[in-house]
Amino acid sequence: MNPADTSDLWWRTAVFYCLDVQTFQDSDGDGSGDFAGLARRIDDLSALGITCLWLMPFQPSPDLDDGYDVADFYSVAPALGDLGRVVETIRIAHDRGIRVVMDLVVNHTSDRHPWFVAARRSKKSRYRDYYVWRDKPPRKAQPTVFPGEEATTWELDERTGQYFLHSFYRHQPDLNLANPEVRAEIARIIGFWLKLGIDGFRVDAVPYLLTTAGAPNEQDPHSFLRELHRFVGRRAGSAMLLGEVALTHEEQLQYFGESAPELDLQFDFVASQTAFLCFARGEAEPLARALAARPQVDVSQGWAMFLRNHDELSLALLTDDERQEVFDAFAPDPDQQVYGRGIIRRLAPMLDGDPRRLRLAYSLLFSLPGAPVLFYGEEIGMGELDTSFVREAVRGPMQWDAGRNGGFSTARASRLTRPLPTGGYGPEHVNVNDQRRDPDSLWMFISELISRYRSTPVIPWGRLKVLDSGDRRVLAHECSSDEVTFLAVHNFSPEPVTVELPGWDAGREITVLLDSSGHTAPDLAAPDEAGRVRLDGYGFRWLKSAPPPTDHD
Ligand code: GLC
């Protein structure tokens, strides 16, 4: 399909930027970030080049899971602002050409949500059936997502003598999707935020949402996702659903929808986890294999590519040995690991702050077909907090400048929602302000990547082909349309390498889009006549080839 025909599929080529309003910018000195602060920072994000914000939950919440425990779907946590501020922020973002999507957390509610409060009052409550109840926990209960923090997924409600399902924490009772009234509530929530200008949703915990855990539900659970997709399309034609489905590529296919569309975009957890295995090994081969096997999806759907997100870096899709390799390389201290499957560190410290490795990682992210997703602070290589913060160790305040509290807030340090890191990753060393003035900074590099990505639409739209680089250390992949071919080569090892890509677009005009060594002259960076490409340790190169110009005289 010609990209020009697909301009309303904006999410296929978006550059997402995930942030938590609470830790981004405080405007009133109370120690918590807020919408007024975020609104002031939109120009900084626009300068970086991102095209879509993903806002982590900002609704009222007891905050026992950093807002993923919503107590009221229709308003805003008072410390963050009010609906007026939300709408103003959306308007400012739209004005700069930036779309705004938000988390939709409807697998569960907080146990303080009025529905649950009413539901647990009596078995006869009209809200009882909004949740999933059993007289006894099923013999084969689903395992908890948070081993070590929770022992089971069923909690006894003393007052009514029944157990309720909680796939996550016990204070997050699962909603009962089999109940049509619950489905109608979810539609109303979506309709509400779409009317306020939201452009789509990052749908939290989709497989759990669809699992009715043995609830008497004869329907195909995917019927709900199909309904949701149709509903979003009817209410706002260009809104989209980006789903969190942390499964294998094959398993993800059913969430794109078999008979009718379901999710528009899904995070590529396989690529992300495999990339870390490659970084650990200094080899590209596992990622080459995973990408070559990644199924084709409909042109209207796609993958959201990421390296780190707000959660632990889960390695659940790797084998036990592979996971151990990644732990050994990047989280040797057991305190840096969580749930037996993940790492609670940010990327920059995991890669020892090595600019060559960081650039390799982000070059890879932006060169893979899909929509890249950045987690706030990645653009400056922010570090993590103390491991006692567990998953929240990666959710420290944004570091804007070298001043007090990194420019995040004027409050006393003890009043901040979370502290800032100290030492080499503290704001005096790592901040946006300094990096925007330094041509060699990570911020500058990421802004260049974003601009290259945005001006090379064949990356997200093209056909992916993994080439045989003949060297386990090097990933060579192409994204091509009928006219243009994009080639990226990435050397995951510290040693310089020369790979041969014979015949790579011989006779065509080659443009060098990006090169880790700083050469952009074709004679230095393009493959030679034998198709040989030389790369430094952790080096990479992006090339574009097009047919030679024709003579139209
Ligand atoms: C998702 C979120 C995670 C949250 C969980 C429960 O996995 O990414 O942060 O704790 O859902 O809502």
Coordinates of C-alpha atoms and ligand atoms in Angstrom, one line a residue:
M1 CA 0.0 0.0 0.0
N2 CA 1.2 3.5 -0.7
P3 CA 1.8 5.4 2.5
A4 CA -0.1 8.3 1.1
D5 CA -3.3 6.1 1.2
T6 CA -2.8 5.3 4.8
S7 CA -2.4 8.8 6.3
D8 CA -5.1 8.2 8.9
L9 CA -3.3 5.2 10.2
W10 CA -1.1 7.7 12.1
W11 CA -0.1 5.2 14.8
R12 CA 1.8 3.0 12.3
T13 CA 4.4 5.7 12.1
A14 CA 4.1 7.5 15.4
V15 CA 7.0 8.2 17.8
F16 CA 5.5 7.5 21.2
Y17 CA 6.7 9.0 24.4
C18 CA 5.5 7.5 27.7
L19 CA 5.4 9.6 30.8
D20 CA 3.8 9.8 34.2
V21 CA 2.3 13.2 34.9
Q22 CA 3.2 12.8 38.5
T23 CA 7.0 12.7 37.9
F24 CA 7.3 14.9 34.9
Q25 CA 7.0 18.6 35.9
D26 CA 5.7 20.2 39.0
S27 CA 4.1 23.6 38.4
D28 CA 3.0 24.6 41.9
G29 CA 5.9 23.5 44.2
D30 CA 3.9 20.8 46.0
G31 CA 6.4 18.1 45.0
S32 CA 4.1 16.3 42.6
G33 CA 4.2 16.7 38.8
D34 CA 0.9 18.0 37.3
F35 CA -0.9 18.7 34.1
A36 CA 0.0 22.4 34.2
G37 CA 3.7 21.4 34.4
L38 CA 3.3 18.9 31.5
A39 CA 1.6 21.6 29.4
R40 CA 4.7 23.8 29.9
R41 CA 7.0 21.0 28.7
I42 CA 5.2 20.2 25.5
D43 CA 7.5 22.5 23.5
D44 CA 10.5 20.6 24.8
L45 CA 8.9 17.3 23.7
S46 CA 8.1 18.9 20.4
A47 CA 11.7 19.9 20.0
L48 CA 12.7 16.3 20.5
G49 CA 10.4 15.4 17.7
I50 CA 8.0 12.9 19.3
T51 CA 4.5 12.7 17.8
C52 CA 2.4 11.0 20.5
L53 CA 2.3 11.2 24.2
W54 CA 1.2 8.1 26.2
L55 CA 0.1 9.2 29.6
M56 CA 0.3 6.7 32.4
P57 CA -2.8 6.6 34.7
F58 CA -3.7 10.0 36.1
Q59 CA -7.1 9.3 37.7
P60 CA -7.8 9.3 41.4
S61 CA -6.2 6.3 43.0
P62 CA -4.9 5.1 46.4
D63 CA -1.7 4.8 44.4
L64 CA -0.8 1.3 45.7
D65 CA 0.2 0.4 42.1
D66 CA 1.3 3.8 40.9
G67 CA -2.1 4.7 39.6
Y68 CA -2.8 1.3 37.9
D69 CA -5.4 1.0 40.7
V70 CA -8.1 3.4 39.5
A71 CA -10.7 4.6 42.0
D72 CA -12.7 6.9 39.6
F73 CA -12.5 6.5 35.8
Y74 CA -13.9 10.0 35.1
S75 CA -11.7 12.4 36.9
V76 CA -8.1 13.4 37.7
A77 CA -6.1 12.8 40.8
P78 CA -6.3 16.2 42.6
A79 CA -2.6 16.6 43.0
L80 CA -2.2 16.4 39.1
G81 CA -4.9 18.9 38.2
D82 CA -8.5 18.7 36.9
L83 CA -10.3 17.9 33.7
G84 CA -9.8 21.5 32.6
R85 CA -6.0 21.1 32.8
V86 CA -6.2 17.8 30.9
V87 CA -8.2 19.3 28.1
E88 CA -5.8 22.3 27.9
T89 CA -2.8 19.9 27.8
I90 CA -4.4 17.9 25.0
R91 CA -5.1 21.1 23.1
I92 CA -1.5 22.4 23.4
A93 CA -0.2 19.0 22.3
H94 CA -2.5 18.9 19.3
D95 CA -1.5 22.4 18.4
R96 CA 2.1 21.2 18.1
G97 CA 1.0 18.2 16.0
I98 CA 1.4 15.8 19.0
R99 CA -1.4 13.2 19.7
V100 CA -2.2 12.0 23.2
V101 CA -3.1 8.5 24.3
M102 CA -3.8 7.4 27.8
D103 CA -3.7 4.1 29.8
L104 CA -7.0 2.3 29.9
V105 CA -6.8 0.1 33.0
V106 CA -10.0 -1.9 33.0
N107 CA -8.9 -5.4 33.8
H108 CA -9.5 -4.3 37.4
T109 CA -10.4 -1.4 39.6
S110 CA -9.0 -0.3 42.9
D111 CA -10.7 -1.9 45.9
R112 CA -11.7 1.6 46.8
H113 CA -13.7 2.1 43.6
P114 CA -17.3 2.7 44.6
W115 CA -18.3 -0.3 42.4
F116 CA -16.2 -2.6 44.6
V117 CA -17.1 -0.9 47.8
A118 CA -20.8 -1.6 47.0
A119 CA -20.1 -5.0 45.6
R120 CA -18.5 -6.3 48.7
R121 CA -21.2 -4.9 51.0
S122 CA -23.7 -7.7 50.1
K123 CA -24.0 -10.6 47.7
K124 CA -27.2 -8.9 46.5
S125 CA -25.5 -5.6 45.5
R126 CA -26.3 -4.6 42.0
Y127 CA -22.5 -4.2 41.6
R128 CA -21.7 -7.7 42.9
D129 CA -21.5 -9.2 39.4
Y130 CA -19.2 -6.4 38.3
Y131 CA -16.4 -8.6 39.8
V132 CA -15.6 -12.3 39.8
W133 CA -16.6 -14.2 42.9
R134 CA -16.3 -17.9 44.0
D135 CA -17.3 -19.8 47.1
K136 CA -13.9 -21.5 46.9
P137 CA -10.8 -20.6 44.9
P138 CA -10.6 -22.9 41.8
R139 CA -8.2 -25.8 42.3
K140 CA -6.1 -24.7 39.3
A141 CA -6.0 -21.0 39.9
Q142 CA -4.0 -18.8 37.6
P143 CA -0.6 -17.9 39.1
T144 CA -0.1 -14.4 40.4
V145 CA 1.7 -11.8 38.3
F146 CA 3.6 -10.6 41.3
P147 CA 5.2 -13.7 42.9
G148 CA 6.9 -12.8 46.2
E149 CA 4.4 -9.9 46.7
E150 CA 1.2 -12.0 46.3
A151 CA 0.7 -15.7 47.0
T152 CA -2.6 -16.3 45.1
T153 CA -5.0 -14.6 42.8
W154 CA -8.1 -15.2 45.0
E155 CA -8.8 -13.3 48.2
L156 CA -11.4 -14.1 50.8
D157 CA -13.9 -11.3 51.4
E158 CA -14.6 -11.9 55.1
R159 CA -17.9 -10.1 55.2
T160 CA -19.7 -12.0 52.4
G161 CA -17.6 -15.2 52.7
Q162 CA -16.7 -15.5 49.1
Y163 CA -13.4 -15.1 47.2
F164 CA -12.8 -12.5 44.5
L165 CA -10.3 -12.8 41.7
H166 CA -7.4 -10.4 41.5
S167 CA -4.9 -11.2 38.7
F168 CA -2.6 -8.5 40.1
Y169 CA -2.5 -7.2 43.7
R170 CA -5.3 -8.1 46.1
H171 CA -6.3 -4.5 46.2
Q172 CA -7.1 -4.7 42.5
P173 CA -10.2 -6.9 42.0
D174 CA -10.7 -8.0 38.5
L175 CA -13.7 -6.7 36.6
N176 CA -16.1 -9.3 35.2
L177 CA -16.0 -8.9 31.5
A178 CA -18.7 -11.5 31.1
N179 CA -21.1 -9.0 32.5
P180 CA -22.7 -6.9 29.7
E181 CA -23.0 -4.0 32.1
V182 CA -19.3 -4.0 32.7
R183 CA -18.7 -3.9 29.0
A184 CA -21.1 -0.9 28.7
E185 CA -19.3 0.9 31.5
I186 CA -16.0 0.4 29.7
A187 CA -17.5 1.8 26.5
R188 CA -18.7 4.8 28.4
I189 CA -15.2 5.4 29.9
I190 CA -13.7 5.3 26.4
G191 CA -16.4 7.5 25.0
F192 CA -15.8 10.1 27.7
W193 CA -12.1 10.4 27.1
L194 CA -12.5 10.5 23.4
K195 CA -14.8 13.4 23.7
L196 CA -12.2 15.2 25.7
G197 CA -9.8 14.8 22.8
I198 CA -7.8 11.7 23.7
D199 CA -6.5 10.0 20.5
G200 CA -6.4 6.4 21.7
F201 CA -5.6 4.1 24.5
R202 CA -2.8 1.9 25.7
V203 CA -4.9 -1.0 26.9
D204 CA -3.4 -2.5 30.1
A205 CA -3.0 -6.2 30.7
V206 CA -5.1 -7.4 27.7
P207 CA -4.8 -11.1 28.1
Y208 CA -5.9 -10.9 31.7
L209 CA -8.7 -8.6 30.7
L210 CA -10.0 -11.3 28.4
T211 CA -9.5 -14.2 30.8
T212 CA -12.7 -14.6 32.6
A213 CA -10.9 -17.1 35.0
G214 CA -13.6 -19.7 34.7
A215 CA -16.5 -17.2 34.9
P216 CA -19.6 -18.6 33.4
N217 CA -19.0 -17.0 30.0
E218 CA -20.0 -18.8 26.9
Q219 CA -18.9 -16.0 24.6
D220 CA -15.6 -15.9 22.9
P221 CA -13.6 -13.4 25.1
H222 CA -12.2 -11.8 21.9
S223 CA -15.7 -10.7 21.0
F224 CA -15.1 -8.0 23.6
L225 CA -12.0 -6.7 21.9
R226 CA -13.8 -6.7 18.5
E227 CA -16.7 -4.8 20.0
L228 CA -14.2 -2.3 21.6
H229 CA -12.5 -1.8 18.3
R230 CA -15.8 -1.2 16.4
F231 CA -16.9 1.2 19.2
V232 CA -13.7 3.2 19.1
G233 CA -14.0 3.4 15.3
R234 CA -17.6 4.6 15.5
R235 CA -16.9 7.3 18.1
A236 CA -13.6 8.6 16.7
G237 CA -12.5 7.2 13.4
S238 CA -8.8 7.9 13.8
A239 CA -8.4 6.7 17.4
M240 CA -6.4 3.6 18.1
L241 CA -5.9 0.8 20.6
L242 CA -2.4 -0.1 21.6
G243 CA -2.4 -3.3 23.6
E244 CA -0.1 -4.7 26.3
V245 CA 0.0 -8.4 25.3
A246 CA 3.3 -9.8 26.7
L247 CA 3.1 -13.1 24.7
T248 CA 4.9 -14.7 21.8
H249 CA 4.4 -13.3 18.3
E250 CA 2.2 -16.2 17.3
E251 CA 0.0 -15.8 20.4
Q252 CA -0.2 -12.1 19.7
L253 CA -1.8 -12.7 16.3
Q254 CA -5.2 -13.5 17.8
Y255 CA -5.2 -10.1 19.6
F256 CA -4.8 -8.3 16.3
G257 CA -8.0 -10.2 15.5
E258 CA -8.7 -13.1 13.3
S259 CA -12.2 -12.5 11.9
A260 CA -12.3 -8.7 12.5
P261 CA -9.8 -6.1 13.8
E262 CA -9.1 -6.0 17.6
L263 CA -5.9 -4.1 18.6
D264 CA -4.3 -1.7 16.1
L265 CA -0.9 -1.9 17.7
Q266 CA 0.8 -4.3 20.0
F267 CA 4.1 -3.9 21.9
D268 CA 6.8 -6.2 20.5
F269 CA 7.9 -7.9 23.8
V270 CA 9.7 -10.6 21.9
A271 CA 12.0 -8.2 20.1
S272 CA 12.6 -6.2 23.2
Q273 CA 13.6 -9.2 25.4
T274 CA 15.7 -10.7 22.6
A275 CA 17.5 -7.4 22.0
F276 CA 18.7 -7.5 25.6
L277 CA 19.9 -11.1 25.1
C278 CA 21.9 -9.8 22.1
F279 CA 23.3 -6.8 24.1
A280 CA 24.4 -9.3 26.8
R281 CA 26.0 -11.7 24.3
G282 CA 27.5 -9.1 21.9
E283 CA 25.7 -11.1 19.2
A284 CA 22.8 -10.3 16.9
E285 CA 21.8 -13.8 15.9
P286 CA 18.9 -14.3 18.4
L287 CA 17.3 -11.1 17.3
A288 CA 17.9 -11.9 13.6
R289 CA 16.0 -15.2 14.1
A290 CA 13.2 -13.6 16.1
L291 CA 12.6 -10.8 13.5
A292 CA 12.8 -13.2 10.6
A293 CA 10.0 -15.3 12.2
R294 CA 7.9 -12.3 13.2
P295 CA 4.5 -12.8 11.5
Q296 CA 3.2 -10.3 8.9
V297 CA 0.2 -8.4 10.1
D298 CA -2.4 -6.4 8.2
V299 CA -1.2 -3.1 6.8
S300 CA -3.5 -1.3 9.1
Q301 CA -1.9 -2.8 12.2
G302 CA 1.6 -2.8 13.5
W303 CA 4.1 -3.3 16.3
A304 CA 5.2 -0.8 18.9
M305 CA 8.9 -1.2 19.5
F306 CA 10.5 -0.4 22.8
L307 CA 13.6 -1.2 24.9
R308 CA 12.5 -0.2 28.3
N309 CA 9.1 0.7 29.7
H310 CA 7.7 1.7 33.1
D311 CA 7.6 -1.8 34.4
E312 CA 10.4 -4.3 35.1
L313 CA 12.3 -5.4 32.0
S314 CA 10.5 -8.7 31.9
L315 CA 12.5 -11.6 30.4
A316 CA 9.7 -14.1 30.7
L317 CA 9.8 -15.0 27.0
L318 CA 13.4 -16.1 27.1
T319 CA 14.5 -19.5 28.2
D320 CA 15.8 -20.0 31.8
D321 CA 19.4 -20.0 30.5
E322 CA 19.0 -17.0 28.3
R323 CA 17.3 -15.1 31.2
Q324 CA 20.2 -16.0 33.4
E325 CA 22.7 -14.6 30.8
V326 CA 20.9 -11.3 30.8
F327 CA 20.7 -11.2 34.6
D328 CA 24.4 -11.9 34.8
A329 CA 25.2 -9.1 32.4
F330 CA 22.9 -6.4 33.5
A331 CA 21.5 -7.2 37.0
P332 CA 24.0 -9.4 38.8
D333 CA 22.8 -8.2 42.2
P334 CA 19.6 -10.1 43.1
D335 CA 18.1 -6.9 44.4
Q336 CA 18.1 -5.6 40.8
Q337 CA 15.9 -8.5 39.8
V338 CA 12.2 -9.0 40.5
Y339 CA 9.6 -11.7 40.3
G340 CA 12.2 -14.2 39.1
R341 CA 11.8 -12.8 35.6
G342 CA 12.7 -9.1 35.3
I343 CA 15.2 -6.3 35.9
I344 CA 14.3 -3.0 37.6
R345 CA 17.0 -0.9 36.0
R346 CA 17.0 1.7 33.3
L347 CA 18.9 1.2 30.1
A348 CA 21.7 3.7 30.5
P349 CA 23.1 2.2 33.7
M350 CA 22.6 -1.3 32.4
L351 CA 24.9 -0.4 29.5
D352 CA 27.4 1.3 31.9
G353 CA 26.5 4.6 30.3
D354 CA 28.7 3.7 27.3
P355 CA 27.7 6.1 24.6
R356 CA 28.6 3.6 21.8
R357 CA 26.3 0.9 23.2
L358 CA 23.5 3.4 24.0
R359 CA 23.6 4.7 20.5
L360 CA 23.6 1.2 19.1
A361 CA 20.6 0.3 21.2
Y362 CA 18.6 3.4 20.1
S363 CA 19.7 3.1 16.5
L364 CA 18.3 -0.4 16.5
L365 CA 15.0 0.7 18.1
F366 CA 14.4 3.4 15.5
S367 CA 15.4 1.2 12.5
L368 CA 13.1 -1.8 13.2
P369 CA 9.8 -1.7 11.5
G370 CA 7.2 -0.5 13.9
A371 CA 6.4 2.6 15.9
P372 CA 9.1 3.4 18.4
V373 CA 8.2 4.0 22.0
L374 CA 10.4 6.0 24.4
F375 CA 10.0 6.0 28.1
Y376 CA 10.6 9.5 29.6
G377 CA 14.2 10.2 30.5
E378 CA 15.6 7.7 28.0
E379 CA 16.5 10.6 25.7
I380 CA 19.0 11.8 28.2
G381 CA 20.1 8.4 29.6
M382 CA 18.5 8.8 33.0
G383 CA 19.5 6.3 35.7
E384 CA 17.3 4.4 38.2
L385 CA 16.6 4.9 41.9
D386 CA 17.5 2.7 44.8
T387 CA 16.3 -0.9 44.4
S388 CA 14.0 -0.5 47.4
F389 CA 11.6 1.3 45.0
V390 CA 11.3 -2.0 43.1
R391 CA 9.4 -1.5 39.8
E392 CA 9.2 2.2 40.6
A393 CA 12.9 2.6 40.6
V394 CA 12.7 3.5 36.9
R395 CA 10.0 6.1 37.6
G396 CA 12.1 8.9 39.2
P397 CA 11.4 12.6 38.5
M398 CA 12.3 13.9 35.1
Q399 CA 15.7 15.7 35.1
W400 CA 15.3 19.0 33.3
D401 CA 18.3 20.9 34.5
A402 CA 21.3 20.9 36.9
G403 CA 19.5 23.0 39.5
R404 CA 17.4 22.2 42.5
N405 CA 15.5 18.9 42.2
G406 CA 16.7 18.7 38.6
G407 CA 14.2 21.4 37.6
F408 CA 11.4 19.0 38.3
S409 CA 10.0 20.9 41.4
T410 CA 10.8 23.8 43.7
A411 CA 9.5 21.8 46.7
R412 CA 11.8 20.7 49.5
A413 CA 13.5 17.5 48.5
S414 CA 11.7 15.6 51.3
R415 CA 8.3 16.5 49.7
L416 CA 9.0 15.1 46.3
T417 CA 6.8 12.1 45.1
R418 CA 10.1 10.3 44.6
P419 CA 13.7 11.3 45.1
L420 CA 16.2 12.0 42.3
P421 CA 19.2 9.7 41.8
T422 CA 22.5 10.9 43.2
G423 CA 26.0 10.3 41.9
G424 CA 26.8 10.0 38.2
Y425 CA 23.2 9.8 37.2
G426 CA 22.1 12.8 39.3
P427 CA 20.7 15.9 37.5
E428 CA 23.9 17.8 37.7
H429 CA 25.4 15.3 35.3
V430 CA 22.3 14.1 33.4
N431 CA 19.7 16.7 32.3
V432 CA 17.8 18.0 29.3
N433 CA 19.1 21.5 29.5
D434 CA 22.8 20.6 29.2
Q435 CA 22.2 18.0 26.6
R436 CA 20.2 20.3 24.3
R437 CA 23.3 22.5 24.1
D438 CA 25.8 19.6 23.5
P439 CA 26.0 18.4 19.9
D440 CA 27.4 15.1 21.1
S441 CA 24.7 14.3 23.6
L442 CA 22.3 11.5 23.7
W443 CA 19.4 13.9 23.5
M444 CA 20.8 15.3 20.2
F445 CA 21.3 11.8 18.9
I446 CA 17.8 10.7 19.7
S447 CA 16.4 13.8 18.1
E448 CA 18.4 13.0 15.0
L449 CA 17.1 9.4 15.1
I450 CA 13.5 10.6 15.4
S451 CA 13.9 13.0 12.5
R452 CA 15.5 10.3 10.3
Y453 CA 12.8 7.8 11.2
R454 CA 10.1 10.3 10.4
S455 CA 11.6 11.2 7.1
T456 CA 12.1 7.5 6.1
P457 CA 8.5 6.2 6.0
V458 CA 9.8 2.9 4.4
I459 CA 11.0 1.9 7.9
P460 CA 7.6 1.5 9.4
W461 CA 5.7 0.7 6.1
G462 CA 8.2 -1.4 4.2
R463 CA 8.5 -5.2 4.0
L464 CA 11.0 -6.5 6.6
K465 CA 13.7 -8.8 5.4
V466 CA 16.5 -10.0 7.6
L467 CA 19.7 -10.5 5.5
D468 CA 22.4 -13.0 6.1
S469 CA 25.2 -10.9 7.3
G470 CA 27.5 -14.0 7.5
D471 CA 28.5 -12.8 11.0
R472 CA 26.6 -13.7 14.2
R473 CA 27.6 -10.4 15.7
V474 CA 25.9 -8.3 13.0
L475 CA 22.2 -7.7 12.3
A476 CA 21.5 -6.6 8.7
H477 CA 17.9 -5.9 7.9
E478 CA 16.0 -4.3 5.1
C479 CA 12.7 -2.6 4.9
S480 CA 11.6 -2.1 1.3
S481 CA 8.8 -0.8 -0.9
D482 CA 8.7 -1.1 -4.6
E483 CA 11.0 1.9 -5.1
V484 CA 13.0 2.4 -1.9
T485 CA 15.0 0.0 0.2
F486 CA 16.3 0.9 3.6
L487 CA 19.2 -1.1 5.0
A488 CA 20.4 -1.1 8.6
V489 CA 23.5 -2.9 9.8
H490 CA 24.3 -3.1 13.6
N491 CA 27.4 -4.6 15.1
F492 CA 26.5 -5.9 18.6
S493 CA 30.1 -6.7 19.5
P494 CA 32.9 -4.4 20.7
E495 CA 35.2 -5.6 17.9
P496 CA 35.3 -3.9 14.5
V497 CA 33.8 -6.1 11.8
T498 CA 33.5 -6.3 8.1
V499 CA 30.4 -8.0 6.6
E500 CA 29.6 -8.8 3.0
L501 CA 26.3 -8.1 1.6
P502 CA 27.1 -9.0 -2.0
G503 CA 25.0 -7.2 -4.7
W504 CA 23.3 -5.0 -2.2
D505 CA 21.4 -2.8 -4.5
A506 CA 24.3 -2.6 -7.0
G507 CA 23.8 0.1 -9.6
R508 CA 21.3 2.0 -7.5
E509 CA 21.8 5.3 -5.8
I510 CA 22.8 4.9 -2.2
T511 CA 22.3 7.5 0.5
V512 CA 23.8 7.2 3.9
L513 CA 21.3 8.3 6.4
L514 CA 23.2 7.7 9.6
D515 CA 26.5 6.3 10.6
S516 CA 28.0 5.7 14.0
S517 CA 31.5 6.8 13.0
G518 CA 30.1 10.2 11.9
H519 CA 30.9 9.6 8.1
T520 CA 28.0 10.4 5.9
A521 CA 29.9 10.6 2.7
P522 CA 28.8 7.6 0.5
D523 CA 32.3 6.8 -0.5
L524 CA 33.3 6.1 3.1
A525 CA 30.2 4.6 4.4
A526 CA 28.3 2.8 1.6
P527 CA 29.2 -0.8 0.8
D528 CA 32.1 -1.1 -1.7
E529 CA 31.7 -2.9 -5.1
A530 CA 32.0 -6.3 -3.4
G531 CA 29.2 -5.3 -1.0
R532 CA 31.6 -5.1 1.9
V533 CA 30.6 -2.9 4.9
R534 CA 33.0 -2.1 7.7
L535 CA 31.7 -1.2 11.1
D536 CA 33.5 -0.1 14.3
G537 CA 32.8 -1.9 17.6
Y538 CA 29.1 -1.3 18.4
G539 CA 29.0 0.5 15.1
F540 CA 25.9 0.9 12.9
R541 CA 24.8 2.4 9.6
W542 CA 21.6 3.3 7.9
L543 CA 21.4 3.3 4.1
K544 CA 18.7 4.0 1.6
S545 CA 18.8 3.0 -2.0
A546 CA 16.6 4.1 -4.8
P547 CA 16.7 3.5 -8.6
P548 CA 19.2 5.8 -10.3
P549 CA 17.5 9.0 -11.5
T550 CA 16.1 8.5 -15.0
D551 CA 16.7 10.9 -17.8
H552 CA 13.4 12.4 -18.8
D553 CA 14.6 14.7 -21.6
Ligands
GLC1 C1 0.3 -3.6 33.6 C2 1.1 -2.3 33.9 C3 1.7 -2.4 35.3 C4 0.5 -2.6 36.3 C5 -0.3 -3.8 35.9 C6 -1.6 -3.9 36.7 O1 1.1 -4.7 33.4 O2 2.1 -2.1 32.9 O3 2.4 -1.3 35.6 O4 1.1 -2.9 37.6 O5 -0.7 -3.8 34.5 O6 -2.4 -2.8 36.3

